[in-house]
Structures are given as structure tokens and as C-alpha cells.
């Protein structure tokens, strides 16, 4: 893969770029550990040309990987509610030469209706449940991958939208920072 994690971490953590561990970025946010990023990416089943919404831009690393998979004809919209984090992601994506990704400083827990509908949606912070606006902005047969807080921890869910139902699969338990915003854990 052309996306190098070292281009998305803070300088003081460069030596840990390829450790399988989350690393701090700005404002108590993190860049997820590589195995978690790859598991979530694999679960999304991204195809070339798809439009993807990411809720929680972080450093821009996950968006960069998704952009690579979506290809020139695809598009990634990544949102973050924290302006400092948005600027960090925007700068990292620009420096990596990625053209098919837009960083929006916005409450992504409400989706981003302006660009909807989406083929895929990924949430990179723990939410109390899959936000209804995300389900509404997902195309039929689209996939959402998100960590959802339960009384046992945070369960990673893969949700496929069918015409009259949602098919949900558990991908295991993880630890993520809380989603901020209207439909987040920290409202």
C-alpha cells in the first residue's frame, strides 16, 4: 500500500509509526492501531469508484487508505468536529498528494447530507448506537462499520442496509475515543 503511517503521526511519535498501537494526535484524539484500521477497512469491502463518508478524520490516515482503495473515480469525505484535528488531517492528506478526499470540519455524527448518499460509511469513534442519519444517508446494500458502546465495552459492528432491514454482524470488541456531536457519547 502506498499510504505510509509515518506521514500521519505527530513528529514526536515517528519512531512508533509502525508499532501496532494507537498513538495520540491532537485534542485527546488518536490514530488507531494498524490492525484495527485494516480490519475496519476490510469489513467495509471498498470497491473502486465508491463514495465513502468517514466520521472522525483524526490524522487522515484511515481516509488516505480508503481514498487509495476507492481510486481516482471514488471520493472520500472525512469529517471531524474538532477544527484543530481537521486542519491536521487536511495538511497530512495534502502532503500525501491525495486528491480524491475532502476534509470537512463538521458534526459527522449527523452524516453529511450535502454529499449523500454514500456507498460506505466508517465511524472511527465510539457511538452509543449507529446514528440514524448515517443509516438514512447510506445507499441500499451499502455498509457501515462503527464501534458501538455497550455495557461490555465497544463492539465493532458491520451493518449492511437492505430495502426493509439492516443486517448486523459483530466484529469483536475494541477501545475507541468517544464520538463527539449530536449523536455521540459526548454531546
Coordinates of C-alpha atoms in Angstrom, one line a residue:
X1 CA 0.0 0.0 0.0
X2 CA 1.2 3.5 -0.8
X3 CA -0.1 5.1 2.3
X4 CA 2.6 5.4 4.9
X5 CA 1.5 5.7 8.6
X6 CA 4.6 7.8 9.4
X7 CA 3.1 10.7 7.3
X8 CA 0.1 10.8 9.6
X9 CA 1.6 10.8 13.1
X10 CA 3.0 13.7 15.2
X11 CA 6.7 14.1 14.8
X12 CA 7.4 13.2 18.5
X13 CA 5.9 9.7 17.8
X14 CA 7.6 9.0 14.4
X15 CA 9.7 6.2 16.0
X16 CA 6.4 4.4 16.9
X17 CA 4.8 4.8 13.5
X18 CA 4.8 1.0 12.8
X19 CA 4.0 -0.2 16.3
X20 CA 0.7 -2.0 16.4
X21 CA -0.7 0.5 18.8
X22 CA -2.9 3.6 18.7
X23 CA -0.9 6.9 19.0
X24 CA -2.0 10.3 20.4
X25 CA -2.6 13.1 17.9
X26 CA -4.3 16.3 19.0
X27 CA -7.0 17.2 21.5
X28 CA -7.1 13.8 23.2
X29 CA -7.7 12.0 19.9
X30 CA -5.7 9.1 18.4
X31 CA -4.6 7.5 15.2
X32 CA -5.9 3.9 15.5
X33 CA -3.6 0.9 15.6
X34 CA -2.8 -0.5 12.2
X35 CA -4.5 -3.9 12.7
X36 CA -7.7 -2.1 13.7
X37 CA -7.5 0.2 10.7
X38 CA -7.0 -2.8 8.4
X39 CA -9.8 -4.8 10.0
X40 CA -12.3 -1.9 9.6
X41 CA -11.1 -1.3 6.0
X42 CA -11.5 -4.9 5.1
X43 CA -15.0 -5.1 6.6
X44 CA -16.1 -2.1 4.5
X45 CA -15.5 -4.0 1.3
X46 CA -14.5 -0.9 -0.6
X47 CA -14.7 -1.0 -4.4
X48 CA -13.1 1.3 -6.9
X49 CA -15.3 4.3 -7.7
X50 CA -17.3 4.3 -4.4
X51 CA -18.2 7.4 -2.3
X52 CA -17.2 7.0 1.3
X53 CA -18.0 9.0 4.4
X54 CA -15.7 8.8 7.4
X55 CA -16.9 10.2 10.7
X56 CA -13.8 11.1 12.7
X57 CA -11.0 12.4 10.5
X58 CA -8.3 12.1 13.1
X59 CA -4.9 12.3 11.4
X60 CA -6.3 11.5 8.0
X61 CA -4.7 8.0 7.9
X62 CA -7.9 6.0 7.5
X63 CA -9.2 8.4 4.9
X64 CA -6.0 8.1 2.9
X65 CA -6.2 4.3 2.9
X66 CA -9.9 4.5 1.8
X67 CA -9.0 7.0 -0.9
X68 CA -6.4 4.7 -2.3
X69 CA -8.9 1.8 -2.5
X70 CA -11.7 4.0 -4.0
X71 CA -9.3 5.1 -6.7
X72 CA -9.4 8.2 -8.9
X73 CA -13.2 7.8 -9.6
X74 CA -14.0 7.4 -6.0
X75 CA -14.4 10.0 -3.3
X76 CA -13.8 10.2 0.4
X77 CA -15.5 12.8 2.6
X78 CA -14.0 12.8 6.1
X79 CA -15.4 14.8 8.9
X80 CA -14.3 15.9 12.3
X81 CA -16.0 18.2 14.8
X82 CA -12.6 19.5 16.2
X83 CA -11.2 22.2 14.0
X84 CA -7.5 21.6 15.1
X85 CA -7.9 17.9 14.1
X86 CA -9.5 18.8 10.8
X87 CA -6.5 21.1 9.9
X88 CA -4.1 18.3 10.9
X89 CA -5.9 15.8 8.7
X90 CA -6.2 18.2 5.8
X91 CA -2.5 19.0 5.9
X92 CA -1.5 15.3 6.1
X93 CA -3.8 14.4 3.2
X94 CA -2.5 17.3 1.1
X95 CA 1.2 16.4 1.9
X96 CA 0.5 12.8 0.9
X97 CA -0.7 14.1 -2.5
X98 CA -4.2 12.6 -2.1
X99 CA -6.7 14.3 -4.5
X100 CA -10.0 12.4 -4.0
X101 CA -10.5 13.3 -0.3
X102 CA -12.2 16.2 1.3
X103 CA -11.8 17.1 5.0
X104 CA -14.9 18.8 6.4
X105 CA -15.0 20.4 9.9
X106 CA -18.5 19.3 10.8
X107 CA -20.5 17.2 13.2
X108 CA -20.2 14.0 11.3
X109 CA -22.4 12.1 13.8
X110 CA -25.3 13.7 11.7
X111 CA -23.7 12.4 8.5
X112 CA -23.0 14.9 5.7
X113 CA -26.2 15.2 3.7
X114 CA -24.7 17.5 1.1
X115 CA -22.7 14.6 -0.5
X116 CA -25.2 11.8 0.4
X117 CA -25.9 9.0 -0.5
X118 CA -22.8 7.0 0.4
X119 CA -21.7 3.5 -0.7
X120 CA -19.8 3.1 2.6
X121 CA -19.6 4.8 5.9
X122 CA -17.0 4.3 8.6
X123 CA -17.1 5.7 12.1
X124 CA -13.8 5.9 13.9
X125 CA -15.0 6.9 17.4
X126 CA -17.4 5.1 19.8
X127 CA -21.1 6.0 19.5
X128 CA -24.0 4.9 21.7
X129 CA -25.7 3.4 18.6
X130 CA -25.4 3.8 14.9
X131 CA -26.7 7.3 14.3
X132 CA -30.0 7.3 12.3
X133 CA -28.8 10.0 9.9
X134 CA -25.9 7.7 8.8
X135 CA -28.3 4.9 8.1
X136 CA -30.5 7.3 6.1
X137 CA -27.6 8.6 4.1
X138 CA -26.3 5.1 3.2
X139 CA -27.2 3.6 -0.2
X140 CA -29.1 0.3 -0.4
X141 CA -26.7 -2.6 0.0
X142 CA -24.2 -0.1 1.5
X143 CA -22.1 -0.9 4.5
X144 CA -21.4 1.0 7.8
X145 CA -18.6 -0.1 10.1
X146 CA -18.7 1.5 13.6
X147 CA -17.7 0.9 17.2
X148 CA -20.8 1.0 19.4
X149 CA -20.7 1.3 23.2
X150 CA -22.3 -1.5 25.1
X151 CA -22.3 -2.4 28.8
X152 CA -19.5 -4.8 27.9
X153 CA -17.2 -2.3 26.1
X154 CA -17.3 -1.1 22.5
X155 CA -18.5 -3.6 19.9
X156 CA -17.4 -3.1 16.3
X157 CA -20.5 -3.6 14.1
X158 CA -20.7 -4.1 10.4
X159 CA -24.1 -3.1 9.2
X160 CA -25.4 -3.8 5.6
X161 CA -28.5 -1.8 4.6
X162 CA -31.2 -3.8 2.8
X163 CA -34.5 -2.5 1.4
X164 CA -36.5 -3.4 4.5
X165 CA -33.9 -4.4 7.1
X166 CA -30.4 -3.9 8.5
X167 CA -28.1 -6.9 8.6
X168 CA -25.7 -6.6 11.6
X169 CA -22.5 -8.6 12.3
X170 CA -20.3 -8.2 15.3
X171 CA -16.6 -7.9 14.5
X172 CA -15.4 -8.1 18.2
X173 CA -14.6 -5.6 21.0
X174 CA -12.3 -2.6 20.8
X175 CA -11.5 0.6 22.6
X176 CA -12.0 3.9 20.8
X177 CA -12.2 7.6 21.9
X178 CA -15.8 8.7 22.3
X179 CA -17.7 10.2 19.3
X180 CA -18.5 13.9 19.9
X181 CA -21.5 15.6 18.5
X182 CA -25.3 15.4 18.4
X183 CA -25.4 11.6 18.2
X184 CA -22.1 11.0 20.1
X185 CA -21.2 9.8 23.6
X186 CA -20.1 13.3 24.5
X187 CA -23.0 15.5 23.3

